[in-house]
């Protein structure tokens, strides 16, 4: 799952793209939820990669959303990702609000 503002280059493996400019939110939140849900389902049996340019804001936000899908309460998801992935994950107030509202 690539979280970038511009379409990523073609890769030899199956990939999904969420249009997500740096320091912002997904351009299409419904599509983002659908793609993240698919990633969550597939990670039970497959390797799934989530990546953005810097690996903190967008990736951390997506990981927090995946944690919610896996049962972490939305009010605890940012702290969970900061503890288990990066203390600087989920960089902006808007990203924190996106996680809090993610269902």
PDB file of C-alpha atoms in Angstrom, residues 35-102:
ATOM      1  CA  UNK A  35      -7.741  -0.338   0.718  1.00  0.00           C
ATOM      2  CA  UNK A  36      -6.646  -0.413   4.368  1.00  0.00           C
ATOM      3  CA  UNK A  37      -9.391  -2.921   5.157  1.00  0.00           C
ATOM      4  CA  UNK A  38      -8.167  -5.116   2.297  1.00  0.00           C
ATOM      5  CA  UNK A  39      -4.597  -4.849   3.615  1.00  0.00           C
ATOM      6  CA  UNK A  40      -5.783  -5.798   7.113  1.00  0.00           C
ATOM      7  CA  UNK A  41      -7.652  -8.832   5.787  1.00  0.00           C
ATOM      8  CA  UNK A  42      -4.731  -9.969   3.661  1.00  0.00           C
ATOM      9  CA  UNK A  43      -2.084  -9.579   6.361  1.00  0.00           C
ATOM     10  CA  UNK A  44      -3.515 -12.634   8.150  1.00  0.00           C
ATOM     11  CA  UNK A  45      -2.053 -14.853   5.426  1.00  0.00           C
ATOM     12  CA  UNK A  46       0.215 -12.624   3.333  1.00  0.00           C
ATOM     13  CA  UNK A  47       2.996 -10.118   3.735  1.00  0.00           C
ATOM     14  CA  UNK A  48       1.658  -6.580   3.454  1.00  0.00           C
ATOM     15  CA  UNK A  49       3.778  -3.444   3.146  1.00  0.00           C
ATOM     16  CA  UNK A  50       2.600   0.078   3.977  1.00  0.00           C
ATOM     17  CA  UNK A  51       4.850   2.917   2.856  1.00  0.00           C
ATOM     18  CA  UNK A  52       4.989   6.661   2.312  1.00  0.00           C
ATOM     19  CA  UNK A  53       7.898   8.996   1.647  1.00  0.00           C
ATOM     20  CA  UNK A  54       9.175   9.469   5.182  1.00  0.00           C
ATOM     21  CA  UNK A  55       7.625   6.537   7.015  1.00  0.00           C
ATOM     22  CA  UNK A  56       6.144   8.522   9.915  1.00  0.00           C
ATOM     23  CA  UNK A  57       3.026  10.622   9.294  1.00  0.00           C
ATOM     24  CA  UNK A  58       1.077   8.837   6.587  1.00  0.00           C
ATOM     25  CA  UNK A  59       2.471   5.402   7.381  1.00  0.00           C
ATOM     26  CA  UNK A  60       1.863   5.902  11.100  1.00  0.00           C
ATOM     27  CA  UNK A  61      -1.675   7.082  10.415  1.00  0.00           C
ATOM     28  CA  UNK A  62      -2.372   4.044   8.233  1.00  0.00           C
ATOM     29  CA  UNK A  63      -0.877   1.718  10.864  1.00  0.00           C
ATOM     30  CA  UNK A  64      -3.070   3.301  13.534  1.00  0.00           C
ATOM     31  CA  UNK A  65      -6.104   2.668  11.313  1.00  0.00           C
ATOM     32  CA  UNK A  66      -5.021  -0.941  10.839  1.00  0.00           C
ATOM     33  CA  UNK A  67      -4.646  -1.258  14.621  1.00  0.00           C
ATOM     34  CA  UNK A  68      -8.243  -0.057  14.998  1.00  0.00           C
ATOM     35  CA  UNK A  69      -9.407  -2.697  12.521  1.00  0.00           C
ATOM     36  CA  UNK A  70      -7.543  -5.235  14.636  1.00  0.00           C
ATOM     37  CA  UNK A  71      -9.312  -4.188  17.833  1.00  0.00           C
ATOM     38  CA  UNK A  72      -7.307  -1.331  19.335  1.00  0.00           C
ATOM     39  CA  UNK A  73      -9.747   1.376  20.500  1.00  0.00           C
ATOM     40  CA  UNK A  74      -9.567   4.530  18.332  1.00  0.00           C
ATOM     41  CA  UNK A  75      -8.673   6.600  21.410  1.00  0.00           C
ATOM     42  CA  UNK A  76      -5.582   4.430  21.952  1.00  0.00           C
ATOM     43  CA  UNK A  77      -4.470   3.744  18.372  1.00  0.00           C
ATOM     44  CA  UNK A  78      -2.021   6.655  17.995  1.00  0.00           C
ATOM     45  CA  UNK A  79      -0.327   5.852  21.306  1.00  0.00           C
ATOM     46  CA  UNK A  80      -0.177   2.181  20.323  1.00  0.00           C
ATOM     47  CA  UNK A  81       1.569   2.943  17.024  1.00  0.00           C
ATOM     48  CA  UNK A  82       3.938   5.400  18.704  1.00  0.00           C
ATOM     49  CA  UNK A  83       4.885   2.748  21.246  1.00  0.00           C
ATOM     50  CA  UNK A  84       5.258  -0.155  18.821  1.00  0.00           C
ATOM     51  CA  UNK A  85       6.400   1.550  15.596  1.00  0.00           C
ATOM     52  CA  UNK A  86       7.759   5.080  15.981  1.00  0.00           C
ATOM     53  CA  UNK A  87       7.362   7.702  18.673  1.00  0.00           C
ATOM     54  CA  UNK A  88       6.987  10.297  15.888  1.00  0.00           C
ATOM     55  CA  UNK A  89       4.215   8.453  14.022  1.00  0.00           C
ATOM     56  CA  UNK A  90       1.002  10.303  13.108  1.00  0.00           C
ATOM     57  CA  UNK A  91       2.510  13.762  12.706  1.00  0.00           C
ATOM     58  CA  UNK A  92      -0.333  16.251  12.343  1.00  0.00           C
ATOM     59  CA  UNK A  93      -3.485  17.142  14.283  1.00  0.00           C
ATOM     60  CA  UNK A  94      -5.499  16.318  11.152  1.00  0.00           C
ATOM     61  CA  UNK A  95      -3.959  12.847  10.996  1.00  0.00           C
ATOM     62  CA  UNK A  96      -4.793  12.299  14.680  1.00  0.00           C
ATOM     63  CA  UNK A  97      -8.405  13.347  14.018  1.00  0.00           C
ATOM     64  CA  UNK A  98      -8.542  11.006  11.006  1.00  0.00           C
ATOM     65  CA  UNK A  99      -7.482   8.102  13.231  1.00  0.00           C
ATOM     66  CA  UNK A 100      -9.960   9.049  15.975  1.00  0.00           C
ATOM     67  CA  UNK A 101     -12.811   9.061  13.421  1.00  0.00           C
ATOM     68  CA  UNK A 102     -11.722   5.903  11.584  1.00  0.00           C
TER      69      UNK A 102
END
